[in-house]
């Protein structure tokens, strides 16, 4: 969160809504530890990351949807999951990401 | 003030804070912001708030972020509610003893890795901000006297670059009484053999001597201060992760250690 804090504050100061995606769990080998954050602004800008780049675009879609609907969700990506093969977690682990609109 | 604003304020001030989030069920997203002496927000039930705050403070103490399961009202044996607890502990501390060229590079990479870096040297002429611009703090003091009073925890890195027996020995004796996670001392194999002899003469045992990384750093053939700083930094990480260092291409272990405490079932 610390690495994207300034960017989130700037977006909020501009009056933009923001979604935050946080790695809340990892299994086996994963490039980012729990706590890693990817933030998305209402206008579609991105800061931070939740993986080595492999699931960022899928998380980005979830974040955009969270901004629009306000609905939080827990999403998982990993080799055991057909969905994850399509997004391709190159490192072979599983990550769990909590995505929410920052309205707190 | 919103919870986010309070969180941001604490993070900017490097004040310890934990953010607890319910991550599943109809109340997903409910939050509790936990300080040492204060709590705000609501996870849904009073018991859950108490349990979440307690767990958050325990994780803050060790600087760890994790997911924990509880019962609907915070019962420790329950599995109904999962809480993600992001603990933002103050930065770990790196003390660099000796204000030499190597210290400038070490302070720089220490900052890069997220340490709060203090450089200590007894000589005011050398211990200056001009010589070591990246250090958070530069202290003119005798290294052993400084360390005897300085806060040290298991995340602390002690980098002994004085490589002069008259500073090294008293300093290492104090260092070995701390719980510092990394104690490294610069100098050749011969220098360190002399140090070991001196330390043994002071009654330091084998277990303690084994805590000292000397010659300092991983074996990458580093020559310049910058290269040496990278080799030391890599050794700090490798020790923390209980890894040997060396080439991943020649190994068979997973690239990253599993983080079991934080994994979700």
PDB file of C-alpha atoms in Angstrom, chain A residues 1-2 5-6 8-9 12 20 22-37 72-74 76 91 96-98 100-102 104, chain B residues 2-5 7-9 11-12 19 21-24 28-29 31 65-67 82 84 86 88-89 254-260 262-265:
ATOM      1  CA  UNK A   1       0.000   0.000   0.000  1.00  0.00           C
ATOM      2  CA  UNK A   2       2.834   2.367   0.867  1.00  0.00           C
ATOM      3  CA  UNK A   5      -0.249   5.731  -1.380  1.00  0.00           C
ATOM      4  CA  UNK A   6       0.750   9.031  -2.983  1.00  0.00           C
ATOM      5  CA  UNK A   8      -4.163   7.037  -4.561  1.00  0.00           C
ATOM      6  CA  UNK A   9      -4.220  10.280  -2.608  1.00  0.00           C
ATOM      7  CA  UNK A  12      -8.874  11.058  -4.611  1.00  0.00           C
ATOM      8  CA  UNK A  20      -7.757  -1.334  -4.590  1.00  0.00           C
ATOM      9  CA  UNK A  22      -4.705  -6.542  -2.460  1.00  0.00           C
ATOM     10  CA  UNK A  23      -2.877  -9.869  -2.412  1.00  0.00           C
ATOM     11  CA  UNK A  24      -4.391 -11.568   0.665  1.00  0.00           C
ATOM     12  CA  UNK A  25      -2.897 -15.024   0.259  1.00  0.00           C
ATOM     13  CA  UNK A  26      -0.356 -16.945  -1.783  1.00  0.00           C
ATOM     14  CA  UNK A  27       0.258 -20.651  -2.147  1.00  0.00           C
ATOM     15  CA  UNK A  28       3.539 -22.135  -3.252  1.00  0.00           C
ATOM     16  CA  UNK A  29       5.754 -19.826  -5.233  1.00  0.00           C
ATOM     17  CA  UNK A  30       4.426 -16.347  -5.969  1.00  0.00           C
ATOM     18  CA  UNK A  31       6.203 -13.182  -6.996  1.00  0.00           C
ATOM     19  CA  UNK A  32       4.474 -10.761  -4.616  1.00  0.00           C
ATOM     20  CA  UNK A  33       3.779 -11.266  -0.928  1.00  0.00           C
ATOM     21  CA  UNK A  34       0.446 -10.711   0.858  1.00  0.00           C
ATOM     22  CA  UNK A  35      -0.138  -6.998   1.204  1.00  0.00           C
ATOM     23  CA  UNK A  36       0.987  -6.114  -2.328  1.00  0.00           C
ATOM     24  CA  UNK A  37      -1.494  -3.673  -3.856  1.00  0.00           C
ATOM     25  CA  UNK A  72     -16.100  -6.196  -3.321  1.00  0.00           C
ATOM     26  CA  UNK A  73     -14.879  -9.637  -4.364  1.00  0.00           C
ATOM     27  CA  UNK A  74     -12.238 -12.241  -3.591  1.00  0.00           C
ATOM     28  CA  UNK A  76      -8.050 -16.427  -7.089  1.00  0.00           C
ATOM     29  CA  UNK A  91       5.373 -18.630 -11.618  1.00  0.00           C
ATOM     30  CA  UNK A  96      -5.809 -14.737  -3.798  1.00  0.00           C
ATOM     31  CA  UNK A  97      -6.686 -11.110  -4.413  1.00  0.00           C
ATOM     32  CA  UNK A  98      -9.316  -9.029  -2.630  1.00  0.00           C
ATOM     33  CA  UNK A 100     -12.771  -3.426  -3.469  1.00  0.00           C
ATOM     34  CA  UNK A 101     -13.793   0.122  -4.176  1.00  0.00           C
ATOM     35  CA  UNK A 102     -11.997   2.487  -1.846  1.00  0.00           C
ATOM     36  CA  UNK A 104     -13.892   3.738   3.334  1.00  0.00           C
TER      37      UNK A 104
ATOM     38  CA  UNK B   2     -12.158   8.561   6.799  1.00  0.00           C
ATOM     39  CA  UNK B   3     -10.368   5.333   7.696  1.00  0.00           C
ATOM     40  CA  UNK B   4      -8.250   5.697   4.570  1.00  0.00           C
ATOM     41  CA  UNK B   5      -7.198   9.218   5.564  1.00  0.00           C
ATOM     42  CA  UNK B   7      -4.302   5.100   7.494  1.00  0.00           C
ATOM     43  CA  UNK B   8      -2.509   7.406   5.040  1.00  0.00           C
ATOM     44  CA  UNK B   9      -1.589   9.813   7.816  1.00  0.00           C
ATOM     45  CA  UNK B  11       1.856   5.578   6.915  1.00  0.00           C
ATOM     46  CA  UNK B  12       3.313   8.985   6.065  1.00  0.00           C
ATOM     47  CA  UNK B  19      -5.668  -2.530   8.539  1.00  0.00           C
ATOM     48  CA  UNK B  21     -10.441  -6.404   6.287  1.00  0.00           C
ATOM     49  CA  UNK B  22     -13.184  -9.046   6.142  1.00  0.00           C
ATOM     50  CA  UNK B  23     -12.557 -10.777   2.851  1.00  0.00           C
ATOM     51  CA  UNK B  24     -15.578 -13.008   2.360  1.00  0.00           C
ATOM     52  CA  UNK B  28     -16.814  -8.498   2.906  1.00  0.00           C
ATOM     53  CA  UNK B  29     -14.931  -5.212   2.924  1.00  0.00           C
ATOM     54  CA  UNK B  31     -12.735  -2.778   8.167  1.00  0.00           C
ATOM     55  CA  UNK B  65       0.905  -9.517   7.117  1.00  0.00           C
ATOM     56  CA  UNK B  66      -1.454 -12.515   7.162  1.00  0.00           C
ATOM     57  CA  UNK B  67      -4.966 -13.916   6.855  1.00  0.00           C
ATOM     58  CA  UNK B  82     -11.608 -14.676   7.319  1.00  0.00           C
ATOM     59  CA  UNK B  84      -6.909 -10.124   6.087  1.00  0.00           C
ATOM     60  CA  UNK B  86      -2.086  -5.844   6.674  1.00  0.00           C
ATOM     61  CA  UNK B  88       2.475  -1.749   8.552  1.00  0.00           C
ATOM     62  CA  UNK B  89       5.345  -1.950  11.022  1.00  0.00           C
ATOM     63  CA  UNK B 254      11.284 -23.245  -5.409  1.00  0.00           C
ATOM     64  CA  UNK B 255      12.309 -19.713  -6.372  1.00  0.00           C
ATOM     65  CA  UNK B 256      10.356 -18.181  -3.462  1.00  0.00           C
ATOM     66  CA  UNK B 257       9.948 -19.696  -0.008  1.00  0.00           C
ATOM     67  CA  UNK B 258       6.352 -20.644   0.768  1.00  0.00           C
ATOM     68  CA  UNK B 259       4.612 -18.161   3.056  1.00  0.00           C
ATOM     69  CA  UNK B 260       2.428 -20.688   4.824  1.00  0.00           C
ATOM     70  CA  UNK B 262      -0.420 -16.127   5.053  1.00  0.00           C
ATOM     71  CA  UNK B 263      -1.843 -18.760   2.741  1.00  0.00           C
ATOM     72  CA  UNK B 264      -5.546 -19.230   2.431  1.00  0.00           C
ATOM     73  CA  UNK B 265      -6.956 -22.714   2.927  1.00  0.00           C
TER      74      UNK B 265
END
